[in-house]
Amino acid sequence: MIEKTFMMVKPDGVKRALTGTIIQRVEQRGLKIIALKMILADKELVGKHYVDDAEWCDSVGKKTMDSWAKRGVKSDETPIEIGKRIRQWLMDYITSGPVVAMVIEGHDTIKQIRKLVGDTSPHSAAPGTIRGDFSIDSYAVGDQLNRPIKNLVHASGNKKEAQNEISLWFNKDEVQDYKRIDEDLIYRT
Ligand code: IDP
Ligand code: MG
């Protein structure tokens, strides 16, 4: 199924001059960039991107607790409390410098881009993925320094996130409709 997803090179990726490399990985997979811009986001925008809802905080907090369990770390906090704290960290991180936002279209794109991006923790991400090739950051280092994991890129996790994030970061007239020269080869012939 042809679908759209949202991806963003985070400030650490931009500052490390990895934007071109990251875009190349998307394009070489056969996925089409249909919107692209560099933007210094404000906290209001980032606050809407990392939505302050129980579901989001719970899911992020649970992943963090799993990482703690593997390292034998115990805590009385609830996943929602942990998720809320990480959301605050993310506001500072994502507004700390320009980001490169894009919309990507193609077959099964939401899942495929997540595969290209790799695990949330670069330390666990498989080599060959963006996070696994260009960073060694981890839950442990983030926890120790009281900061978010710097993992170079964001990619929508599911269809609902993709739809919300595309409409949050881009106006309709910023999203282009064109045909890649290899599209017939990829999808038809
Ligand atoms: P994702 O980016 O792989 O979808 P999410 O669980 O949605 O991961 O978390 C959003 C972002 O929050 C991560 O990319 C990472 O930068 C940060 N983050 C998540 N969990 C933690 C944590 O336990 N410590 C520090 N930062 C975290
Ligand atoms: Mg996510």
PDB file of N, CA and C and ligand atoms in Angstrom, residues 50 56 63 114 154-155 157 161, ligand 2:
ATOM      1  N   TYR A  50       5.276  15.886  20.175  1.00  0.00           N
ATOM      2  CA  TYR A  50       5.304  14.882  21.242  1.00  0.00           C
ATOM      3  C   TYR A  50       4.109  15.186  22.133  1.00  0.00           C
ATOM      4  N   TRP A  56       0.803   8.296  24.807  1.00  0.00           N
ATOM      5  CA  TRP A  56       2.183   8.526  24.340  1.00  0.00           C
ATOM      6  C   TRP A  56       3.153   8.388  25.507  1.00  0.00           C
ATOM      7  N   LYS A  63       8.864   1.677  27.552  1.00  0.00           N
ATOM      8  CA  LYS A  63      10.115   1.302  26.875  1.00  0.00           C
ATOM      9  C   LYS A  63      11.318   1.626  27.768  1.00  0.00           C
ATOM     10  N   ARG A 114      10.854   3.199   9.642  1.00  0.00           N
ATOM     11  CA  ARG A 114      11.242   2.815  11.008  1.00  0.00           C
ATOM     12  C   ARG A 114      12.372   1.780  10.963  1.00  0.00           C
ATOM     13  N   HIS A 154      13.887  11.326  13.870  1.00  0.00           N
ATOM     14  CA  HIS A 154      12.560  10.904  14.321  1.00  0.00           C
ATOM     15  C   HIS A 154      11.850  10.311  13.119  1.00  0.00           C
ATOM     16  N   ALA A 155      11.052   9.290  13.334  1.00  0.00           N
ATOM     17  CA  ALA A 155      10.166   8.786  12.275  1.00  0.00           C
ATOM     18  C   ALA A 155       8.848   8.377  12.906  1.00  0.00           C
ATOM     19  N   GLY A 157       5.707   6.523  14.216  1.00  0.00           N
ATOM     20  CA  GLY A 157       5.630   5.133  14.636  1.00  0.00           C
ATOM     21  C   GLY A 157       4.449   4.368  14.080  1.00  0.00           C
ATOM     22  N   GLU A 161       0.157   8.623  14.025  1.00  0.00           N
ATOM     23  CA  GLU A 161       1.261   9.576  14.236  1.00  0.00           C
ATOM     24  C   GLU A 161       1.646  10.233  12.918  1.00  0.00           C
TER      25      GLU A 161
HETATM   26 MG    MG B   2       8.106   7.469  18.746  1.00  0.00          MG
END
